[in-house]
PDB file of C-alpha atoms in Angstrom:
ATOM      1  CA  MET A   1     -95.678  60.625   9.587  1.00 82.00           C
ATOM      2  CA  ILE A   2     -94.223  58.934   6.522  1.00 89.00           C
ATOM      3  CA  GLY A   3     -94.690  61.661   3.934  1.00 89.00           C
ATOM      4  CA  LEU A   4     -96.153  65.065   3.125  1.00 91.00           C
ATOM      5  CA  GLN A   5     -96.898  67.320   0.168  1.00 90.00           C
ATOM      6  CA  SER A   6     -98.052  70.940  -0.015  1.00 91.00           C
ATOM      7  CA  VAL A   7     -99.556  72.749  -2.968  1.00 93.00           C
ATOM      8  CA  TYR A   8     -99.845  76.530  -3.583  1.00 93.00           C
ATOM      9  CA  ILE A   9    -102.414  77.859  -6.072  1.00 95.00           C
ATOM     10  CA  ILE A  10    -100.859  80.702  -8.162  1.00 96.00           C
ATOM     11  CA  ASP A  11    -101.128  82.366 -11.581  1.00 96.00           C
ATOM     12  CA  ALA A  12    -104.634  83.596 -10.979  1.00 94.00           C
ATOM     13  CA  GLY A  13    -105.867  80.083 -10.154  1.00 95.00           C
ATOM     14  CA  LYS A  14    -104.397  78.455 -13.232  1.00 96.00           C
ATOM     15  CA  THR A  15    -101.355  76.725 -11.696  1.00 96.00           C
ATOM     16  CA  ALA A  16    -100.786  74.369  -8.794  1.00 95.00           C
ATOM     17  CA  LEU A  17     -97.289  74.871  -7.451  1.00 95.00           C
ATOM     18  CA  VAL A  18     -95.930  71.787  -5.710  1.00 91.00           C
ATOM     19  CA  GLU A  19     -93.935  73.353  -2.934  1.00 86.00           C
ATOM     20  CA  GLY A  20     -92.997  70.368  -0.757  1.00 79.00           C
ATOM     21  CA  LEU A  21     -92.915  66.645  -1.415  1.00 83.00           C
ATOM     22  CA  ARG A  22     -91.101  64.681   1.278  1.00 87.00           C
ATOM     23  CA  VAL A  23     -91.064  61.007   2.118  1.00 91.00           C
ATOM     24  CA  ALA A  24     -89.437  59.497   5.277  1.00 91.00           C
ATOM     25  CA  PRO A  25     -86.119  57.798   4.362  1.00 91.00           C
ATOM     26  CA  TRP A  26     -87.319  54.372   5.506  1.00 93.00           C
ATOM     27  CA  GLU A  27     -90.392  54.586   3.217  1.00 89.00           C
ATOM     28  CA  ARG A  28     -88.632  55.695  -0.010  1.00 87.00           C
ATOM     29  CA  GLY A  29     -88.872  53.442  -2.978  1.00 88.00           C
ATOM     30  CA  LYS A  30     -92.244  52.017  -1.858  1.00 90.00           C
ATOM     31  CA  GLY A  31     -94.514  54.198  -4.001  1.00 90.00           C
ATOM     32  CA  VAL A  32     -95.475  56.665  -1.189  1.00 91.00           C
ATOM     33  CA  ALA A  33     -94.540  59.693  -3.287  1.00 87.00           C
ATOM     34  CA  GLY A  34     -96.743  58.549  -6.169  1.00 87.00           C
ATOM     35  CA  VAL A  35     -99.729  58.030  -3.822  1.00 91.00           C
ATOM     36  CA  LEU A  36     -99.262  61.522  -2.355  1.00 90.00           C
ATOM     37  CA  GLN A  37     -99.031  63.128  -5.823  1.00 87.00           C
ATOM     38  CA  ARG A  38    -102.137  61.388  -7.102  1.00 90.00           C
ATOM     39  CA  PHE A  39    -104.158  62.223  -3.985  1.00 92.00           C
ATOM     40  CA  CYS A  40    -103.096  65.924  -4.071  1.00 91.00           C
ATOM     41  CA  THR A  41    -103.773  66.181  -7.801  1.00 91.00           C
ATOM     42  CA  GLU A  42    -107.302  64.878  -7.353  1.00 93.00           C
ATOM     43  CA  MET A  43    -107.900  67.254  -4.407  1.00 93.00           C
ATOM     44  CA  VAL A  44    -106.702  70.201  -6.497  1.00 94.00           C
ATOM     45  CA  LYS A  45    -108.980  69.250  -9.357  1.00 93.00           C
ATOM     46  CA  GLU A  46    -111.930  69.021  -6.969  1.00 95.00           C
ATOM     47  CA  LYS A  47    -111.345  72.219  -5.039  1.00 95.00           C
ATOM     48  CA  TYR A  48    -109.825  74.372  -7.849  1.00 96.00           C
ATOM     49  CA  PRO A  49    -111.362  73.300 -11.160  1.00 94.00           C
ATOM     50  CA  GLY A  50    -109.687  76.204 -13.009  1.00 95.00           C
ATOM     51  CA  VAL A  51    -106.195  74.809 -12.406  1.00 96.00           C
ATOM     52  CA  GLN A  52    -104.673  73.686 -15.710  1.00 95.00           C
ATOM     53  CA  VAL A  53    -101.020  72.843 -14.955  1.00 95.00           C
ATOM     54  CA  SER A  54     -98.746  71.759 -12.116  1.00 93.00           C
ATOM     55  CA  ARG A  55     -95.325  73.275 -11.631  1.00 94.00           C
ATOM     56  CA  LEU A  56     -92.420  72.441  -9.415  1.00 91.00           C
ATOM     57  CA  THR A  57     -88.666  73.096  -9.095  1.00 92.00           C
ATOM     58  CA  ARG A  58     -85.980  70.402  -8.603  1.00 89.00           C
ATOM     59  CA  ASP A  59     -82.221  70.411  -8.173  1.00 88.00           C
ATOM     60  CA  ASP A  60     -81.556  66.705  -8.692  1.00 80.00           C
ATOM     61  CA  LYS A  61     -80.434  65.168 -11.972  1.00 80.00           C
ATOM     62  CA  LEU A  62     -83.358  64.446 -14.251  1.00 81.00           C
ATOM     63  CA  GLY A  63     -83.752  61.081 -16.015  1.00 83.00           C
ATOM     64  CA  PRO A  64     -85.644  59.922 -19.084  1.00 85.00           C
ATOM     65  CA  ARG A  65     -88.802  59.255 -17.100  1.00 82.00           C
ATOM     66  CA  ASP A  66     -88.788  62.843 -15.854  1.00 83.00           C
ATOM     67  CA  PHE A  67     -88.572  64.280 -19.382  1.00 84.00           C
ATOM     68  CA  LYS A  68     -91.537  62.116 -20.409  1.00 87.00           C
ATOM     69  CA  LYS A  69     -93.567  63.354 -17.424  1.00 87.00           C
ATOM     70  CA  TYR A  70     -92.591  67.039 -17.348  1.00 90.00           C
ATOM     71  CA  ARG A  71     -91.769  69.933 -19.651  1.00 93.00           C
ATOM     72  CA  VAL A  72     -88.649  71.912 -18.751  1.00 93.00           C
ATOM     73  CA  ILE A  73     -89.718  75.542 -18.611  1.00 93.00           C
ATOM     74  CA  ALA A  74     -86.419  77.042 -17.393  1.00 94.00           C
ATOM     75  CA  LYS A  75     -83.008  76.000 -16.006  1.00 94.00           C
ATOM     76  CA  GLN A  76     -80.811  78.037 -13.607  1.00 96.00           C
ATOM     77  CA  GLY A  77     -77.358  77.435 -12.252  1.00 97.00           C
ATOM     78  CA  ILE A  78     -77.082  77.356  -8.426  1.00 97.00           C
ATOM     79  CA  LEU A  79     -74.068  79.064  -6.839  1.00 98.00           C
ATOM     80  CA  LEU A  80     -73.787  78.392  -3.078  1.00 98.00           C
ATOM     81  CA  VAL A  81     -71.200  80.426  -1.043  1.00 98.00           C
ATOM     82  CA  ARG A  82     -70.788  80.909   2.726  1.00 97.00           C
ATOM     83  CA  PHE A  83     -69.247  83.627   4.872  1.00 97.00           C
ATOM     84  CA  SER A  84     -69.226  85.301   8.259  1.00 97.00           C
ATOM     85  CA  ALA A  85     -71.645  88.223   8.150  1.00 96.00           C
ATOM     86  CA  GLN A  86     -69.717  90.668  10.319  1.00 94.00           C
ATOM     87  CA  GLU A  87     -66.329  89.641   8.916  1.00 96.00           C
ATOM     88  CA  LEU A  88     -67.541  90.374   5.439  1.00 96.00           C
ATOM     89  CA  LEU A  89     -69.040  93.705   6.378  1.00 94.00           C
ATOM     90  CA  SER A  90     -65.888  94.786   8.238  1.00 95.00           C
ATOM     91  CA  ARG A  91     -63.835  94.520   5.023  1.00 95.00           C
ATOM     92  CA  LEU A  92     -66.429  95.026   2.266  1.00 94.00           C
ATOM     93  CA  GLU A  93     -65.664  98.686   1.581  1.00 93.00           C
ATOM     94  CA  ALA A  94     -61.935  97.989   1.472  1.00 95.00           C
ATOM     95  CA  THR A  95     -62.615  95.085  -0.823  1.00 94.00           C
ATOM     96  CA  VAL A  96     -64.638  97.224  -3.180  1.00 92.00           C
ATOM     97  CA  GLN A  97     -61.932  99.954  -3.103  1.00 93.00           C
ATOM     98  CA  ALA A  98     -59.326  97.326  -4.077  1.00 93.00           C
ATOM     99  CA  LEU A  99     -61.575  96.224  -6.894  1.00 91.00           C
ATOM    100  CA  LEU A 100     -61.879  99.810  -8.141  1.00 92.00           C
ATOM    101  CA  GLU A 101     -58.142 100.209  -8.094  1.00 91.00           C
ATOM    102  CA  GLY A 102     -57.873  96.951 -10.103  1.00 90.00           C
ATOM    103  CA  GLY A 103     -60.189  98.239 -12.837  1.00 88.00           C
ATOM    104  CA  PHE A 104     -63.582  97.174 -11.576  1.00 90.00           C
ATOM    105  CA  ARG A 105     -66.290  99.693 -12.470  1.00 89.00           C
ATOM    106  CA  PRO A 106     -69.539  99.301 -10.590  1.00 87.00           C
ATOM    107  CA  GLU A 107     -72.661  99.717 -12.689  1.00 93.00           C
ATOM    108  CA  ALA A 108     -75.609 101.863 -11.743  1.00 91.00           C
ATOM    109  CA  SER A 109     -78.474 100.095  -9.883  1.00 94.00           C
ATOM    110  CA  GLU A 110     -81.824 101.088  -8.492  1.00 95.00           C
ATOM    111  CA  LEU A 111     -83.655  99.589  -5.547  1.00 97.00           C
ATOM    112  CA  LEU A 112     -87.321  99.442  -6.412  1.00 96.00           C
ATOM    113  CA  SER A 113     -89.935 100.625  -4.021  1.00 94.00           C
ATOM    114  CA  GLU A 114     -93.052  98.461  -3.588  1.00 92.00           C
ATOM    115  CA  SER A 115     -95.042 100.785  -5.795  1.00 93.00           C
ATOM    116  CA  ASP A 116     -92.360 100.652  -8.538  1.00 95.00           C
ATOM    117  CA  VAL A 117     -92.372  96.867  -8.907  1.00 96.00           C
ATOM    118  CA  PRO A 118     -95.529  96.323 -11.018  1.00 95.00           C
ATOM    119  CA  ALA A 119     -94.610  99.025 -13.565  1.00 94.00           C
ATOM    120  CA  VAL A 120     -91.158  97.533 -14.046  1.00 95.00           C
ATOM    121  CA  VAL A 121     -91.833  93.792 -13.839  1.00 95.00           C
ATOM    122  CA  LEU A 122     -94.954  93.847 -16.002  1.00 95.00           C
ATOM    123  CA  GLN A 123     -93.260  95.637 -18.845  1.00 95.00           C
ATOM    124  CA  GLU A 124     -93.576  93.463 -21.948  1.00 95.00           C
ATOM    125  CA  SER A 125     -89.877  93.826 -22.771  1.00 95.00           C
ATOM    126  CA  PHE A 126     -88.853  92.835 -19.237  1.00 96.00           C
ATOM    127  CA  ARG A 127     -91.041  89.730 -19.251  1.00 95.00           C
ATOM    128  CA  ARG A 128     -89.814  88.540 -22.644  1.00 95.00           C
ATOM    129  CA  GLU A 129     -86.187  89.643 -22.628  1.00 96.00           C
ATOM    130  CA  VAL A 130     -85.072  89.376 -18.988  1.00 97.00           C
ATOM    131  CA  LEU A 131     -87.109  86.771 -17.154  1.00 96.00           C
ATOM    132  CA  PRO A 132     -86.561  83.074 -17.965  1.00 94.00           C
ATOM    133  CA  ASN A 133     -89.633  82.020 -19.954  1.00 94.00           C
ATOM    134  CA  GLN A 134     -91.565  85.017 -18.504  1.00 95.00           C
ATOM    135  CA  THR A 135     -91.274  83.506 -15.022  1.00 96.00           C
ATOM    136  CA  ILE A 136     -90.220  85.091 -11.735  1.00 96.00           C
ATOM    137  CA  ILE A 137     -88.411  82.279  -9.887  1.00 94.00           C
ATOM    138  CA  GLN A 138     -88.290  83.443  -6.279  1.00 93.00           C
ATOM    139  CA  ASP A 139     -86.584  81.163  -3.790  1.00 87.00           C
ATOM    140  CA  TRP A 140     -87.649  77.953  -5.623  1.00 91.00           C
ATOM    141  CA  GLN A 141     -91.137  79.287  -6.347  1.00 93.00           C
ATOM    142  CA  PRO A 142     -91.957  79.977 -10.029  1.00 94.00           C
ATOM    143  CA  PHE A 143     -94.512  82.726 -10.633  1.00 96.00           C
ATOM    144  CA  LYS A 144     -95.670  83.940 -14.044  1.00 95.00           C
ATOM    145  CA  ALA A 145     -95.096  87.653 -14.380  1.00 95.00           C
ATOM    146  CA  MET A 146     -98.660  88.815 -13.845  1.00 95.00           C
ATOM    147  CA  GLU A 147    -100.375  91.282 -11.500  1.00 94.00           C
ATOM    148  CA  SER A 148    -102.050  88.725  -9.197  1.00 95.00           C
ATOM    149  CA  ASN A 149     -98.709  87.032  -8.512  1.00 96.00           C
ATOM    150  CA  LEU A 150     -97.044  90.332  -7.693  1.00 95.00           C
ATOM    151  CA  GLY A 151     -99.603  90.742  -4.979  1.00 92.00           C
ATOM    152  CA  LEU A 152     -98.551  87.414  -3.506  1.00 93.00           C
ATOM    153  CA  LEU A 153     -94.889  88.334  -3.705  1.00 94.00           C
ATOM    154  CA  GLN A 154     -95.365  91.722  -2.131  1.00 91.00           C
ATOM    155  CA  LYS A 155     -96.322  90.008   1.158  1.00 90.00           C
ATOM    156  CA  LYS A 156     -92.781  88.592   1.429  1.00 90.00           C
ATOM    157  CA  ALA A 157     -90.840  91.894   1.898  1.00 90.00           C
ATOM    158  CA  LEU A 158     -88.569  91.155  -1.017  1.00 95.00           C
ATOM    159  CA  SER A 159     -85.876  93.513  -2.414  1.00 96.00           C
ATOM    160  CA  TRP A 160     -85.839  94.167  -6.145  1.00 97.00           C
ATOM    161  CA  VAL A 161     -82.774  95.780  -7.761  1.00 98.00           C
ATOM    162  CA  VAL A 162     -82.529  96.669 -11.428  1.00 98.00           C
ATOM    163  CA  ASP A 163     -79.988  98.429 -13.625  1.00 96.00           C
ATOM    164  CA  LYS A 164     -82.640 101.017 -14.607  1.00 95.00           C
ATOM    165  CA  LYS A 165     -86.354 101.393 -14.234  1.00 94.00           C
ATOM    166  CA  GLU A 166     -86.946 102.142 -17.929  1.00 92.00           C
ATOM    167  CA  ARG A 167     -86.483  98.944 -19.927  1.00 92.00           C
ATOM    168  CA  PRO A 168     -84.157  97.127 -17.464  1.00 96.00           C
ATOM    169  CA  THR A 169     -81.762  94.440 -18.772  1.00 96.00           C
ATOM    170  CA  VAL A 170     -80.743  92.876 -15.399  1.00 97.00           C
ATOM    171  CA  ALA A 171     -82.800  92.416 -12.248  1.00 98.00           C
ATOM    172  CA  THR A 172     -81.989  90.706  -8.963  1.00 98.00           C
ATOM    173  CA  LEU A 173     -84.358  89.707  -6.172  1.00 97.00           C
ATOM    174  CA  SER A 174     -83.330  88.908  -2.656  1.00 96.00           C
ATOM    175  CA  THR A 175     -85.302  87.188   0.072  1.00 90.00           C
ATOM    176  CA  PRO A 176     -84.936  88.425   3.716  1.00 92.00           C
ATOM    177  CA  PRO A 177     -82.374  86.107   5.434  1.00 94.00           C
ATOM    178  CA  PHE A 178     -83.875  83.340   7.535  1.00 94.00           C
ATOM    179  CA  PRO A 179     -82.344  81.056  10.208  1.00 94.00           C
ATOM    180  CA  ILE A 180     -81.377  77.505   9.278  1.00 92.00           C
ATOM    181  CA  PRO A 181     -80.508  74.525  11.544  1.00 89.00           C
ATOM    182  CA  LEU A 182     -76.752  74.325  10.782  1.00 84.00           C
ATOM    183  CA  GLY A 183     -75.869  75.452  14.249  1.00 79.00           C
ATOM    184  CA  GLN A 184     -76.330  78.650  16.268  1.00 84.00           C
ATOM    185  CA  GLY A 185     -76.351  81.808  14.231  1.00 92.00           C
ATOM    186  CA  TRP A 186     -76.645  80.415  10.677  1.00 96.00           C
ATOM    187  CA  PHE A 187     -78.783  82.107   8.040  1.00 96.00           C
ATOM    188  CA  TYR A 188     -79.815  81.533   4.421  1.00 95.00           C
ATOM    189  CA  LEU A 189     -79.799  84.392   1.940  1.00 97.00           C
ATOM    190  CA  ASN A 190     -81.325  83.646  -1.482  1.00 97.00           C
ATOM    191  CA  ILE A 191     -80.702  85.917  -4.463  1.00 98.00           C
ATOM    192  CA  ASP A 192     -82.393  85.284  -7.778  1.00 98.00           C
ATOM    193  CA  VAL A 193     -80.681  86.725 -10.834  1.00 98.00           C
ATOM    194  CA  PHE A 194     -82.477  87.643 -14.131  1.00 97.00           C
ATOM    195  CA  GLY A 195     -80.421  88.775 -17.092  1.00 97.00           C
ATOM    196  CA  ARG A 196     -76.955  88.005 -18.496  1.00 96.00           C
ATOM    197  CA  ASP A 197     -74.848  91.192 -18.090  1.00 96.00           C
ATOM    198  CA  LEU A 198     -72.075  90.072 -15.763  1.00 96.00           C
ATOM    199  CA  ALA A 199     -70.969  93.578 -14.789  1.00 95.00           C
ATOM    200  CA  HIS A 200     -74.459  94.565 -13.670  1.00 97.00           C
ATOM    201  CA  ILE A 201     -74.915  91.298 -11.793  1.00 97.00           C
ATOM    202  CA  LYS A 202     -71.665  91.806  -9.825  1.00 97.00           C
ATOM    203  CA  SER A 203     -72.697  95.329  -8.898  1.00 96.00           C
ATOM    204  CA  GLN A 204     -76.180  94.247  -7.859  1.00 97.00           C
ATOM    205  CA  LEU A 205     -74.776  91.385  -5.798  1.00 97.00           C
ATOM    206  CA  LEU A 206     -72.761  93.923  -3.771  1.00 96.00           C
ATOM    207  CA  ARG A 207     -75.877  95.996  -3.218  1.00 96.00           C
ATOM    208  CA  HIS A 208     -77.845  92.987  -1.945  1.00 97.00           C
ATOM    209  CA  LEU A 209     -74.997  92.039   0.427  1.00 96.00           C
ATOM    210  CA  ARG A 210     -74.927  95.554   1.938  1.00 95.00           C
ATOM    211  CA  LEU A 211     -78.697  95.530   2.250  1.00 94.00           C
ATOM    212  CA  GLN A 212     -79.372  92.111   3.658  1.00 96.00           C
ATOM    213  CA  VAL A 213     -76.237  91.182   5.638  1.00 95.00           C
ATOM    214  CA  ALA A 214     -75.911  94.312   7.762  1.00 91.00           C
ATOM    215  CA  PRO A 215     -78.450  93.226  10.459  1.00 91.00           C
ATOM    216  CA  LEU A 216     -77.027  89.721  10.866  1.00 93.00           C
ATOM    217  CA  GLN A 217     -74.768  88.290  13.564  1.00 91.00           C
ATOM    218  CA  GLY A 218     -73.368  84.921  12.555  1.00 94.00           C
ATOM    219  CA  HIS A 219     -72.769  82.968   9.396  1.00 97.00           C
ATOM    220  CA  VAL A 220     -74.520  83.109   6.061  1.00 97.00           C
ATOM    221  CA  MET A 221     -75.210  80.564   3.331  1.00 97.00           C
ATOM    222  CA  CYS A 222     -75.872  82.596   0.247  1.00 97.00           C
ATOM    223  CA  GLN A 223     -77.511  80.958  -2.718  1.00 96.00           C
ATOM    224  CA  LEU A 224     -77.524  82.605  -6.137  1.00 97.00           C
ATOM    225  CA  PHE A 225     -79.702  81.363  -8.960  1.00 97.00           C
ATOM    226  CA  LEU A 226     -78.501  82.559 -12.342  1.00 97.00           C
ATOM    227  CA  GLU A 227     -77.954  81.850 -16.043  1.00 96.00           C
ATOM    228  CA  PRO A 228     -75.897  78.615 -16.161  1.00 97.00           C
ATOM    229  CA  SER A 229     -73.285  80.094 -18.485  1.00 97.00           C
ATOM    230  CA  LEU A 230     -72.479  82.802 -15.845  1.00 97.00           C
ATOM    231  CA  TRP A 231     -71.885  80.380 -12.975  1.00 98.00           C
ATOM    232  CA  LEU A 232     -68.080  80.016 -13.333  1.00 98.00           C
ATOM    233  CA  ALA A 233     -67.426  83.722 -13.710  1.00 97.00           C
ATOM    234  CA  MET A 234     -69.606  84.562 -10.708  1.00 98.00           C
ATOM    235  CA  ALA A 235     -68.047  81.812  -8.617  1.00 98.00           C
ATOM    236  CA  THR A 236     -64.601  83.202  -9.446  1.00 97.00           C
ATOM    237  CA  PHE A 237     -65.735  86.718  -8.530  1.00 97.00           C
ATOM    238  CA  CYS A 238     -67.223  85.587  -5.203  1.00 97.00           C
ATOM    239  CA  GLN A 239     -64.135  83.622  -4.219  1.00 97.00           C
ATOM    240  CA  GLU A 240     -61.235  85.686  -5.561  1.00 95.00           C
ATOM    241  CA  ALA A 241     -62.673  89.234  -5.440  1.00 95.00           C
ATOM    242  CA  LEU A 242     -64.972  89.024  -2.444  1.00 96.00           C
ATOM    243  CA  GLY A 243     -63.219  86.323  -0.382  1.00 96.00           C
ATOM    244  CA  LEU A 244     -66.341  84.166  -0.029  1.00 97.00           C
ATOM    245  CA  GLU A 245     -66.015  80.349   0.386  1.00 98.00           C
ATOM    246  CA  LEU A 246     -67.597  78.079  -2.247  1.00 97.00           C
ATOM    247  CA  ALA A 247     -69.841  75.716  -0.309  1.00 97.00           C
ATOM    248  CA  LYS A 248     -70.761  73.404  -3.223  1.00 94.00           C
ATOM    249  CA  GLY A 249     -69.868  72.851  -6.850  1.00 96.00           C
ATOM    250  CA  TYR A 250     -72.120  73.593  -9.804  1.00 96.00           C
ATOM    251  CA  THR A 251     -75.709  72.391  -9.507  1.00 95.00           C
ATOM    252  CA  GLU A 252     -78.825  73.196 -11.454  1.00 95.00           C
ATOM    253  CA  GLN A 253     -82.384  74.199 -10.654  1.00 95.00           C
ATOM    254  CA  TYR A 254     -85.011  72.945 -13.069  1.00 93.00           C
ATOM    255  CA  LEU A 255     -88.474  74.477 -13.428  1.00 95.00           C
ATOM    256  CA  LEU A 256     -90.836  71.719 -14.530  1.00 94.00           C
ATOM    257  CA  GLU A 257     -94.436  71.737 -15.711  1.00 94.00           C
ATOM    258  CA  SER A 258     -97.105  69.124 -16.509  1.00 93.00           C
ATOM    259  CA  ASP A 259    -100.755  69.303 -17.421  1.00 92.00           C
ATOM    260  CA  ILE A 260    -103.430  68.421 -14.831  1.00 88.00           C
TER     261      ILE A 260
END
């Protein structure tokens, strides 16, 4: 095998999401990626004639050719931290108590039930004021905020947290941790952040950590996707307040779109 690409049809059949495009290292620079992209585009056109655009996410630096080929729909900062699951849990309540004594005031948050999600996420104010370009970016997958996509997302056992159900200003979405090949007992935890209120984001991060880390034995790579301007403040909070280790410096996630 020298390369592969996978495509996911979303947005009620209007969008082809390019999920994976990989080329073997020894074949890179030979045009293999272009052949794969052209082949998959033609296949999509033939099998799904209603598809109008192609979308993908990237975390590498974009060049002039990319900006000619794609429209940038949204940009998120990527904050990657790591920690020992049980070590964090053993001191988390003491850490929060120390934060309270230092003046930290946790904000109210609500964990949405599966039946709550459509009523909250499909609010016009939420789509326009909270989501980046009316898009739910879940673990590298961009979904327009529409009912058919929520049906796809509900199959993933995701956890939605908001500051309030009525006209929320901040929402966070975590994916159940999954094992990764960094060694025995390593997991990835992805948390997508929508909104800009730093106090609410900090409080909701604590809630996701309590919710998702408790069953784990081992080490966790936790990846937060958030408004780029909040990256430094959240990195400081994770390191200095929570004692998490920064695994990588600032990087960006781009949501790109092109017509088919």
